[in-house]
Short mmCIF file of C-alpha atoms in Angstrom, two decimals:
data_model
loop_
_atom_site.label_atom_id
_atom_site.label_comp_id
_atom_site.label_asym_id
_atom_site.label_seq_id
_atom_site.Cartn_x
_atom_site.Cartn_y
_atom_site.Cartn_z
CA MET A 9 41.55 7.98 -2.91
CA SER A 10 41.58 12.30 -3.70
CA LEU A 11 41.48 13.85 -0.35
CA LEU A 12 38.06 15.50 -1.43
CA GLU A 13 35.95 14.30 -3.51
CA VAL A 14 32.25 15.94 -5.65
CA ASP A 15 30.66 13.78 -7.48
CA ARG A 16 28.31 15.02 -9.84
CA ILE A 17 26.62 16.79 -7.60
CA ASN A 18 22.91 18.86 -8.54
CA THR A 19 22.38 22.49 -5.93
CA LEU A 20 19.28 24.37 -6.06
CA TYR A 21 18.94 28.18 -4.50
CA GLY A 22 16.10 27.73 -3.99
CA ASP A 23 13.64 27.17 -7.99
CA SER A 24 17.18 27.57 -9.81
CA HIS A 25 19.16 24.62 -10.31
CA VAL A 26 22.68 26.05 -10.03
CA LEU A 27 24.77 22.88 -10.23
CA PHE A 28 24.53 19.55 -12.69
CA ASP A 29 26.28 17.12 -11.66
CA LEU A 30 29.20 18.16 -11.10
CA SER A 31 32.45 16.59 -10.34
CA ILE A 32 35.44 17.89 -9.26
CA ARG A 33 38.06 15.91 -6.48
CA VAL A 34 41.14 17.40 -5.48
CA GLU A 35 44.17 15.52 -4.01
CA GLN A 36 46.52 16.76 -0.89
CA GLY A 37 48.95 19.41 -1.11
CA GLU A 38 47.11 20.44 -4.50
CA VAL A 39 45.96 23.99 -5.35
CA VAL A 40 43.15 24.32 -7.47
CA ALA A 41 41.63 27.31 -9.55
CA LEU A 42 37.93 27.09 -10.01
CA LEU A 43 37.51 29.03 -12.67
CA GLY A 44 34.24 30.86 -14.54
CA ARG A 45 31.88 33.80 -15.35
CA ASN A 46 29.75 35.65 -12.77
CA GLY A 47 26.66 32.69 -12.69
CA ALA A 48 29.13 30.27 -13.45
CA GLY A 49 27.99 27.54 -10.01
CA LYS A 50 31.95 29.06 -8.10
CA THR A 51 30.44 30.33 -5.51
CA THR A 52 27.55 27.81 -4.88
CA THR A 53 30.50 25.22 -5.43
CA LEU A 54 32.55 25.89 -3.09
CA ARG A 55 28.96 26.55 -0.12
CA SER A 56 27.87 23.14 -1.45
CA ILE A 57 30.98 21.42 -0.33
CA MET A 58 31.29 23.89 3.36
CA GLY A 59 27.84 22.86 3.85
CA VAL A 60 26.43 25.70 3.42
CA LEU A 61 24.08 24.62 1.22
CA ALA A 62 23.57 20.79 0.56
CA PRO A 63 23.63 19.10 -2.65
CA ALA A 64 19.89 18.21 -4.04
CA SER A 65 21.29 14.35 -5.90
CA GLY A 66 24.90 13.48 -5.79
CA ALA A 67 27.33 12.86 -3.34
CA ILE A 68 30.83 14.34 -1.40
CA ARG A 69 33.92 12.57 0.02
CA LEU A 70 36.44 13.24 2.26
CA ASP A 71 38.68 11.17 2.45
CA GLY A 72 36.49 8.16 0.93
CA LYS A 73 34.03 9.08 3.60
CA PRO A 74 30.67 11.37 2.76
CA ILE A 75 29.92 14.52 3.93
CA GLY A 76 27.04 15.52 2.10
CA GLY A 77 24.18 16.67 3.29
CA LEU A 78 26.32 17.07 6.75
CA PRO A 79 26.13 20.20 8.20
CA PRO A 80 28.82 23.55 8.18
CA SER A 81 30.13 23.41 12.11
CA VAL A 82 30.76 19.14 10.87
CA ILE A 83 31.67 19.59 7.86
CA ALA A 84 35.06 22.67 9.25
CA GLY A 85 35.57 19.73 12.23
CA LEU A 86 36.55 16.64 9.47
CA GLY A 87 38.92 20.32 8.48
CA VAL A 88 37.24 21.70 6.13
CA GLN A 89 36.79 25.60 5.88
CA LEU A 90 35.93 27.97 4.07
CA VAL A 91 36.96 31.17 3.75
CA PRO A 92 33.54 33.65 2.29
CA GLU A 93 33.63 35.91 -0.29
CA GLU A 94 32.53 39.01 2.03
CA ARG A 95 34.80 37.46 4.66
CA ALA A 96 32.31 37.53 7.13
CA ILE A 97 34.46 39.05 10.07
CA PHE A 98 32.35 39.92 13.55
CA GLY A 99 32.98 43.34 13.03
CA THR A 100 31.45 43.86 17.06
CA LEU A 101 35.13 41.33 18.67
CA THR A 102 38.59 42.92 18.50
CA VAL A 103 41.19 40.48 15.95
CA GLU A 104 42.48 38.19 18.51
CA GLU A 105 38.27 37.15 19.27
CA ASN A 106 37.70 36.10 16.40
CA LEU A 107 40.40 34.35 15.94
CA ARG A 108 40.05 32.92 19.20
CA ILE A 109 36.74 31.86 18.66
CA ALA A 110 37.83 30.46 14.91
CA ALA A 111 40.97 28.06 16.69
CA LEU A 112 37.35 27.21 20.06
CA THR A 113 36.60 24.04 18.60
CA ALA A 114 40.47 23.08 16.78
CA PRO A 115 41.71 19.87 17.84
CA LYS A 116 45.09 21.41 16.75
CA ALA A 117 44.53 24.54 17.15
CA TRP A 118 47.49 26.61 15.99
CA PRO A 119 49.04 29.01 18.80
CA LEU A 120 48.82 32.80 18.35
CA GLU A 121 51.68 33.52 17.58
CA ARG A 122 53.18 31.32 14.68
CA ILE A 123 49.30 33.16 12.80
CA TYR A 124 51.67 36.70 13.63
CA GLN A 125 54.03 35.27 12.40
CA VAL A 126 52.03 35.30 9.11
CA PHE A 127 50.03 37.69 9.02
CA PRO A 128 52.36 40.58 11.61
CA ARG A 129 49.80 43.68 10.61
CA LEU A 130 47.28 41.01 12.32
CA LYS A 131 49.97 41.27 15.84
CA GLU A 132 49.93 45.53 15.66
CA ARG A 133 46.47 44.85 15.65
CA ARG A 134 45.09 43.15 17.79
CA LYS A 135 43.05 44.92 19.36
CA SER A 136 41.12 45.97 17.66
CA ALA A 137 37.66 45.32 16.78
CA GLY A 138 37.08 43.95 13.56
CA ARG A 139 34.32 46.38 11.71
CA SER A 140 38.18 48.28 11.76
CA LEU A 141 40.04 46.92 10.69
CA SER A 142 41.04 48.22 5.95
CA GLY A 143 39.56 45.34 3.20
CA GLY A 144 42.90 44.09 2.90
CA GLU A 145 43.40 43.40 7.21
CA GLN A 146 39.88 41.83 6.98
CA GLN A 147 40.91 39.31 3.97
CA MET A 148 44.14 39.03 6.55
CA LEU A 149 41.51 37.55 9.24
CA ALA A 150 39.32 35.92 7.29
CA ILE A 151 42.17 33.84 5.46
CA ALA A 152 44.41 33.89 9.09
CA ARG A 153 41.04 32.02 10.55
CA ALA A 154 41.49 29.16 8.28
CA LEU A 155 45.18 28.88 9.25
CA ILE A 156 44.59 29.05 13.18
CA ARG A 157 41.79 26.12 13.08
CA ASP A 158 45.15 23.94 11.38
CA ALA A 159 42.61 23.85 8.38
CA ARG A 160 43.42 20.50 6.17
CA ILE A 161 41.68 22.48 3.60
CA ILE A 162 40.82 25.61 2.15
CA LEU A 163 38.14 26.95 0.20
CA LEU A 164 39.50 30.42 -0.81
CA ASP A 165 36.21 32.85 -2.82
CA GLU A 166 37.57 35.52 -4.23
CA PRO A 167 40.42 36.34 -2.18
CA PHE A 168 41.45 39.13 -4.27
CA GLU A 169 38.25 40.96 -4.46
CA GLY A 170 38.15 44.86 -4.05
CA LEU A 171 41.41 45.00 -3.07
CA ALA A 172 44.89 46.93 -3.82
CA PRO A 173 47.49 45.32 -5.78
CA LEU A 174 49.79 46.00 -3.81
CA ILE A 175 47.28 44.25 -1.38
CA VAL A 176 47.07 41.25 -4.02
CA ARG A 177 50.37 40.60 -4.12
CA ASP A 178 51.58 40.71 -0.56
CA LEU A 179 48.13 37.92 -0.30
CA VAL A 180 49.03 36.72 -3.08
CA THR A 181 52.57 35.79 -1.50
CA VAL A 182 51.05 34.69 1.44
CA ALA A 183 49.57 31.78 -0.89
CA ARG A 184 52.17 30.58 -2.77
CA ASP A 185 54.33 29.97 0.16
CA LEU A 186 51.21 28.02 1.85
CA ALA A 187 51.06 25.98 -1.43
CA ALA A 188 54.81 25.55 -0.46
CA GLU A 189 53.94 23.98 2.36
CA GLY A 190 51.79 21.56 0.63
CA ARG A 191 48.45 23.41 2.37
CA THR A 192 45.99 21.73 0.00
CA MET A 193 43.44 24.82 -0.91
CA ILE A 194 40.41 25.42 -3.56
CA VAL A 195 40.66 29.07 -5.32
CA VAL A 196 38.16 31.13 -6.73
CA GLU A 197 38.92 34.11 -8.44
CA GLN A 198 38.15 36.89 -11.19
CA ASN A 199 41.73 38.06 -10.93
CA VAL A 200 43.06 34.54 -13.16
CA ALA A 201 47.43 35.37 -13.23
CA ALA A 202 46.56 35.74 -9.79
CA ALA A 203 44.94 32.66 -8.84
CA LEU A 204 47.55 31.48 -11.47
CA SER A 205 50.09 31.86 -10.63
CA PHE A 206 49.58 30.12 -7.18
CA ALA A 207 46.66 26.46 -8.54
CA ASN A 208 48.28 23.43 -9.64
CA ARG A 209 45.37 22.57 -11.54
CA VAL A 210 43.47 24.68 -12.20
CA TYR A 211 38.56 23.42 -12.90
CA GLY A 212 35.92 25.79 -15.86
CA LEU A 213 33.19 26.12 -14.76
CA ASN A 214 29.94 27.74 -16.96
CA ASN A 215 26.36 27.04 -16.29
CA GLY A 216 27.44 25.31 -13.09
CA HIS A 217 29.31 22.42 -15.30
CA VAL A 218 32.16 21.15 -15.52
CA VAL A 219 33.89 22.55 -19.46
CA PHE A 220 37.58 22.67 -19.23
CA GLU A 221 39.98 20.38 -16.36
CA GLY A 222 43.38 20.87 -16.88
CA THR A 223 46.47 22.32 -15.56
CA PRO A 224 47.37 26.21 -15.96
CA ALA A 225 49.70 26.35 -19.35
CA ASP A 226 46.40 23.64 -20.44
CA LEU A 227 44.35 26.71 -20.44
CA GLU A 228 46.87 29.32 -21.66
CA ALA A 229 46.81 26.85 -24.63
CA ASN A 230 43.33 26.81 -24.95
CA PRO A 231 42.67 30.87 -26.04
CA ASP A 232 39.71 29.92 -27.43
CA LEU A 233 37.91 28.24 -24.72
CA ALA A 234 39.47 30.78 -21.87
CA ARG A 235 37.76 32.92 -23.26
CA ASP A 236 34.29 31.72 -24.90
CA PHE A 237 33.45 30.21 -21.65
CA LEU A 238 35.11 31.82 -18.97
CA GLY A 239 35.55 34.95 -19.28
CA VAL A 240 38.69 34.91 -18.23
CA ALA A 241 41.44 36.26 -21.49
CA SER A 242 44.68 34.89 -20.44
CA MET B 30 9.49 72.94 40.95
CA PRO B 31 9.79 69.31 42.89
CA SER B 32 11.59 70.60 45.84
CA TRP B 33 15.56 68.96 45.92
CA PRO B 34 14.42 66.15 48.08
CA VAL B 35 12.11 64.80 45.88
CA LEU B 36 13.93 65.34 43.22
CA ALA B 37 16.83 63.36 44.96
CA SER B 38 14.64 60.71 45.55
CA GLN B 39 13.78 60.15 42.28
CA ALA B 40 17.08 59.80 40.95
CA PHE B 41 18.15 57.19 43.01
CA ASN B 42 14.77 55.21 41.80
CA GLY B 43 15.46 56.01 38.45
CA LEU B 44 18.67 54.68 39.05
CA ALA B 45 16.65 50.97 40.47
CA LEU B 46 14.00 50.81 37.14
CA GLY B 47 16.94 51.45 35.18
CA THR B 48 19.53 48.77 36.76
CA LEU B 49 16.24 46.43 37.00
CA LEU B 50 15.29 47.58 32.78
CA ALA B 51 18.99 46.62 31.91
CA LEU B 52 18.40 42.82 33.35
CA VAL B 53 14.93 43.12 32.64
CA SER B 54 16.41 44.08 28.63
CA SER B 55 19.81 42.13 28.48
CA GLY B 56 18.30 39.40 28.22
CA LEU B 57 16.00 40.29 25.79
CA THR B 58 18.30 41.71 24.02
CA ILE B 59 20.51 38.25 23.74
CA ILE B 60 17.51 36.84 23.11
CA LEU B 61 16.89 38.78 20.34
CA GLY B 62 20.32 38.88 18.90
CA THR B 63 21.98 35.14 18.66
CA LEU B 64 18.02 33.48 18.14
CA GLY B 65 16.63 36.03 16.26
CA VAL B 66 14.17 35.64 18.18
CA LEU B 67 12.04 38.53 19.66
CA ASN B 68 10.77 36.87 22.83
CA PHE B 69 7.01 37.91 24.01
CA ALA B 70 6.95 35.76 26.82
CA HIS B 71 9.53 37.73 28.67
CA GLY B 72 7.27 39.77 30.41
CA ALA B 73 5.11 36.88 31.53
CA LEU B 74 8.78 35.02 32.75
CA PHE B 75 9.17 38.06 35.04
CA ALA B 76 6.11 37.10 36.84
CA VAL B 77 6.82 34.34 36.80
CA GLY B 78 10.04 34.44 38.54
CA ALA B 79 7.88 37.02 40.92
CA TYR B 80 5.50 34.35 42.09
CA THR B 81 8.43 31.38 41.82
CA ILE B 82 10.36 33.77 45.18
CA PHE B 83 6.63 34.20 46.35
CA VAL B 84 6.42 30.66 46.96
CA ALA B 85 9.51 29.83 47.39
CA LEU B 86 9.47 32.34 50.43
CA HIS B 87 6.43 29.80 51.73
CA TYR B 88 8.59 26.73 52.23
CA THR B 89 12.03 29.17 53.61
CA SER B 90 12.83 31.98 55.76
CA SER B 91 15.52 32.72 53.70
CA PHE B 92 15.56 35.70 50.85
CA VAL B 93 18.68 34.18 48.92
CA LEU B 94 17.92 30.61 49.40
CA ALA B 95 14.18 31.48 48.12
CA ILE B 96 15.92 33.16 45.70
CA LEU B 97 19.04 29.91 44.56
CA ILE B 98 15.91 28.00 44.71
CA GLY B 99 14.24 30.28 41.97
CA CYS B 100 16.76 30.41 39.80
CA VAL B 101 17.14 27.22 39.68
CA VAL B 102 13.21 27.23 38.77
CA MET B 103 14.30 29.53 36.20
CA LEU B 104 16.19 27.68 34.54
CA ALA B 105 14.12 24.54 34.57
CA VAL B 106 11.38 27.28 32.49
CA GLY B 107 14.26 28.46 30.24
CA VAL B 108 15.94 25.11 29.21
CA LEU B 109 11.68 23.50 29.41
CA LEU B 110 10.61 26.08 26.76
CA GLU B 111 13.75 26.15 24.67
CA ARG B 112 14.10 22.49 24.04
CA ILE B 113 9.81 21.77 23.60
CA ILE B 114 8.89 24.80 21.46
CA ILE B 115 10.94 27.30 20.55
CA ARG B 116 13.53 25.25 18.51
CA PHE B 117 11.19 24.48 16.38
CA PHE B 118 10.33 28.03 15.02
CA TYR B 119 14.35 29.22 14.57
CA ASP B 120 13.74 28.13 10.88
CA ARG B 121 10.52 30.14 10.62
CA PRO B 122 9.06 33.71 9.72
CA ASP B 123 8.72 37.00 12.13
CA GLU B 124 5.76 36.44 12.51
CA ASP B 125 5.36 32.78 13.54
CA GLN B 126 7.29 33.98 16.46
CA ILE B 127 5.76 35.95 17.60
CA LEU B 128 2.89 34.44 17.32
CA VAL B 129 4.11 31.23 19.18
CA THR B 130 5.55 33.46 22.68
CA TYR B 131 3.21 35.42 22.81
CA GLY B 132 0.59 32.60 23.18
CA ILE B 133 3.58 31.36 26.58
CA GLY B 134 3.07 34.82 28.13
CA ILE B 135 -0.10 34.89 27.66
CA VAL B 136 -0.58 30.55 28.99
CA LEU B 137 2.25 31.70 31.14
CA VAL B 138 -0.16 34.18 32.37
CA GLU B 139 -3.19 32.40 33.26
CA CYS B 140 -0.83 29.60 34.94
CA LEU B 141 -0.45 32.63 36.98
CA ARG B 142 -4.18 33.49 37.75
CA ALA B 143 -5.25 29.91 38.14
CA SER B 144 -3.26 29.00 40.96
CA PHE B 145 -2.49 32.01 43.08
CA GLY B 146 -6.28 33.90 42.03
CA GLY B 147 -5.62 37.80 40.11
CA ASN B 148 -5.14 40.06 43.73
CA ALA B 149 -2.50 41.04 44.10
CA GLN B 150 -0.06 38.98 46.25
CA ARG B 151 2.61 41.10 48.38
CA VAL B 152 7.14 39.70 49.44
CA PRO B 153 8.20 40.69 52.73
CA VAL B 154 10.96 42.81 52.11
CA PRO B 155 14.46 41.11 54.06
CA SER B 156 15.35 40.84 57.12
CA TRP B 157 18.33 42.79 55.77
CA GLY B 158 17.26 45.34 53.76
CA GLN B 159 14.17 46.33 56.47
CA GLY B 160 13.48 50.14 57.22
CA ALA B 161 15.34 53.16 55.40
CA THR B 162 19.49 54.55 55.36
CA LYS B 163 20.28 57.73 55.70
CA LEU B 164 21.70 59.83 52.84
CA GLY B 165 22.60 63.17 53.89
CA PHE B 166 19.92 64.80 52.55
CA LEU B 167 17.86 62.20 51.81
CA ILE B 168 15.93 59.28 53.82
CA TYR B 169 15.73 56.09 50.82
CA PRO B 170 14.17 53.36 51.29
CA THR B 171 17.46 50.85 52.59
CA TYR B 172 15.91 47.62 50.34
CA ARG B 173 16.02 49.92 46.79
CA LEU B 174 19.31 51.25 48.01
CA GLN B 175 20.73 47.48 48.16
CA LEU B 176 18.11 46.80 44.85
CA ILE B 177 20.48 49.25 42.99
CA ALA B 178 23.90 48.04 44.27
CA ILE B 179 23.14 43.55 44.06
CA VAL B 180 21.63 43.89 40.71
CA ALA B 181 24.52 46.53 39.45
CA GLY B 182 26.39 43.17 40.50
CA LEU B 183 24.78 40.78 38.88
CA LEU B 184 24.86 43.50 35.16
CA ILE B 185 28.59 42.70 35.90
CA GLY B 186 28.40 38.95 36.27
CA LEU B 187 26.06 39.00 33.14
CA TYR B 188 28.85 41.30 31.43
CA LEU B 189 32.08 38.96 32.35
CA VAL B 190 30.46 35.80 31.22
CA LEU B 191 29.46 37.89 27.90
CA TYR B 192 33.05 40.01 27.24
CA ARG B 193 36.07 37.64 29.51
CA THR B 194 34.96 33.53 28.33
CA SER B 195 34.38 31.86 25.51
CA MET B 196 30.93 31.42 26.11
CA GLY B 197 30.43 35.11 25.29
CA LEU B 198 32.72 34.97 22.17
CA VAL B 199 30.85 32.98 21.36
CA VAL B 200 27.10 33.92 22.01
CA ARG B 201 28.57 37.73 20.76
CA ALA B 202 29.31 36.35 17.59
CA GLY B 203 26.42 34.52 17.33
CA ILE B 204 24.26 38.40 17.58
CA GLU B 205 26.55 38.83 14.21
CA ASN B 206 26.95 35.99 12.13
CA PRO B 207 25.34 32.76 13.63
CA GLY B 208 25.59 31.09 10.18
CA MET B 209 30.23 32.11 9.97
CA VAL B 210 29.72 30.62 14.09
CA GLY B 211 29.02 27.55 12.29
CA ILE B 212 30.86 26.88 9.50
CA LEU B 213 34.15 27.80 12.32
CA GLY B 214 32.59 25.33 14.11
CA ILE B 215 31.15 25.84 16.50
CA ASN B 216 27.77 24.18 16.99
CA VAL B 217 25.86 26.97 17.02
CA ARG B 218 22.64 25.80 17.86
CA ARG B 219 23.75 24.40 21.18
CA ALA B 220 24.58 27.80 21.93
CA PHE B 221 20.96 28.53 21.50
CA LEU B 222 19.91 26.81 24.77
CA LEU B 223 22.35 28.09 26.85
CA VAL B 224 21.68 32.04 25.82
CA PHE B 225 17.95 31.43 25.62
CA ALA B 226 18.42 29.50 29.97
CA ILE B 227 20.64 32.48 30.31
CA GLY B 228 18.33 35.49 29.26
CA VAL B 229 15.16 33.45 31.28
CA VAL B 230 16.89 33.47 34.09
CA ALA B 231 17.68 37.71 34.16
CA VAL B 232 14.17 38.62 33.86
CA GLY B 233 13.32 36.11 36.01
CA LEU B 234 15.82 37.12 39.15
CA ALA B 235 14.78 41.06 37.98
CA GLY B 236 10.75 40.04 38.88
CA MET B 237 12.40 38.57 42.33
CA LEU B 238 14.02 41.09 42.43
CA TYR B 239 11.62 43.19 42.35
CA ALA B 240 8.64 41.30 44.64
CA PRO B 241 9.21 43.28 47.86
CA VAL B 242 9.46 46.53 45.77
CA ILE B 243 6.01 46.07 44.01
CA ALA B 244 2.22 44.50 44.12
CA VAL B 245 2.66 40.51 42.43
CA SER B 246 0.37 40.52 39.97
CA PRO B 247 -0.31 37.72 37.48
CA ASP B 248 -0.23 41.30 34.52
CA MET B 249 2.81 42.98 36.69
CA GLY B 250 5.82 41.29 33.52
CA ALA B 251 3.50 43.83 31.46
CA ASN B 252 4.12 47.32 31.77
CA PHE B 253 7.66 46.21 31.99
CA MET B 254 8.24 43.82 28.88
CA ALA B 255 6.80 47.83 26.54
CA GLN B 256 9.43 49.42 28.41
CA SER B 257 11.85 47.34 27.58
CA PHE B 258 11.53 46.68 24.28
CA VAL B 259 11.67 50.78 23.81
CA VAL B 260 15.43 49.68 26.18
CA ILE B 261 16.64 47.83 23.22
CA VAL B 262 15.24 49.84 20.49
CA LEU B 263 16.83 52.77 22.29
CA GLY B 264 20.07 50.66 22.61
CA GLY B 265 20.68 49.34 19.38
CA LEU B 266 18.57 46.10 19.15
CA GLY B 267 21.21 43.03 20.23
CA SER B 268 23.68 44.48 22.03
CA PHE B 269 24.21 44.30 25.60
CA PRO B 270 25.89 48.21 26.53
CA GLY B 271 23.12 49.03 25.18
CA ALA B 272 20.55 47.46 27.24
CA ILE B 273 22.27 48.13 30.30
CA VAL B 274 22.53 52.33 28.78
CA GLY B 275 18.72 51.95 27.28
CA GLY B 276 18.02 51.40 30.56
CA LEU B 277 18.67 53.61 32.29
CA ILE B 278 17.99 56.73 30.04
CA ALA B 279 14.54 55.05 30.66
CA GLY B 280 14.42 54.68 34.53
CA GLU B 281 16.18 58.04 35.27
CA ILE B 282 13.01 59.35 32.27
CA ILE B 283 10.62 58.00 34.27
CA SER B 284 11.42 58.59 37.21
CA LEU B 285 12.45 62.25 37.33
CA THR B 286 10.17 62.95 34.44
CA SER B 287 7.22 61.72 37.57
CA ALA B 288 9.15 63.74 40.47
CA PHE B 289 6.52 66.92 37.51
CA ASN B 290 4.20 65.45 36.66
CA SER B 291 3.44 61.79 36.56
CA SER B 292 0.83 61.62 33.93
CA TYR B 293 3.72 62.37 31.13
CA SER B 294 6.29 59.62 32.23
CA GLU B 295 5.37 57.26 29.27
CA VAL B 296 5.26 59.66 26.71
CA MET B 297 8.33 61.02 27.38
CA LEU B 298 9.57 58.38 26.70
CA TYR B 299 8.19 57.15 23.90
CA ALA B 300 9.23 60.53 22.75
CA LEU B 301 12.53 60.14 23.25
CA MET B 302 12.19 56.89 21.80
CA ALA B 303 10.77 58.26 18.08
CA LEU B 304 13.40 61.42 18.57
CA LEU B 305 16.42 58.85 18.42
CA LEU B 306 15.11 56.86 15.75
CA VAL B 307 14.96 59.99 13.38
CA LEU B 308 18.56 61.67 14.41
CA ARG B 309 19.82 57.40 15.13
CA PRO B 310 17.21 54.43 13.98
CA GLN B 311 20.56 51.62 14.86
CA GLY B 312 19.76 52.01 18.56
CA LEU B 313 23.18 53.75 20.06
CA PHE B 314 24.88 50.90 20.67
CA GLY B 315 23.99 49.29 17.65
CA THR B 316 25.69 47.26 14.27
CA GLU B 317 24.75 47.57 11.10
CA GLY B 318 24.88 43.89 12.22
CA ARG B 319 21.90 42.01 12.27
CA ALA B 320 18.52 42.55 14.52
#
């Protein structure tokens, strides 16, 4: 049984139909990359899994149990954690308060020190207000909030977007370490090279449909598909 | 030009009014910030608080006990309003929320009028607050001095709840981004009930404490509500520190202007608000977050 199964879901944003019978599965300890052009439905897929959007039909199962239609707070309690594209750091809260509020309802929360070992920069800035952080620091904090909850599956939405190359390199190192430790993740990313450097499997999305499923090597063997449907040149 | 003792006395009046406005406005602003609901029943709840202590003092001679009874009543009022009415309006448009809270306000005020009549009632100053205190250059009513200290204490208490407890952490995060609070596994709607109840108790307490120094009538909250709207705009919508600083500024402006010409006191307050809205639209402590 897969850890997470998304089974033919249809999701709508108001009147516009975004996901069409979309199915993906994620095994325990696996890193899955969702690739595709803008508007392909990558973010909507993550938001549907988190419960921010309720699919109109289809099923989402965690450990075989249906979670579709549950509110985000309940789904988070089951160990699913979205790191949203806009990062959504609480700007008036300090770094440490952002971490503490994330840990509040987690049954097996990490101690702060363990987070600070992964992100030493956050320790230096622990008393700073969230809004004073740089983009890279905000992204570290956003990922750290998922880690401190000891999430079973982390949904990373564009974690490297808008960040300087040096910072992307550091974050990729962290993501690789997490993958090596067996942390299950789904990553949505425009920076295909960065995403493929730690993903085990890839889904290609186009107009709300899955158009490709395979390993990073399979994708490299299919340059036409990558170019035509995914808008990525690998 | 008014004399120095008059100005000093008005400055103290401003402090008393300012701390009370801060208490009233902090309730209004945390409800607005967290729940996204502008509570137009806030003024009526101020009056309900004042009448609660008026009634409670018929059954006990202890002012402190009457306040405690009043807090329990206000807590019950807040919980019932949220559970029975307000919670069904979180996902409704702003104008529905305004209409329903405005309606609740009218019903509460008319209930008070039906029960106690439209005439002003008097709530006596507590025994420990009788008389006046010499402050060197000026003699000032003792209860008003105590009022400043009591309300300052309450505001510090509210600050500690908001900034030193887990619940306060959830409330402050919820003011910024309730959606993300939910994504982090917290049932934010459950926190909403608590926030609404705290806001109602805060405004009710303000009504109770202020009852001995003004006439208690069903409409007594209307003016306070208008002023507290100005305060939260001055301070920044949803900002607790903003409500405190805004309340003190508003209280001093109203009182000090009255020392020169009382008919200009409200004009000055609104002029300041207009000026601030031009120079700093988000208010003194406002952020770009949700309003």
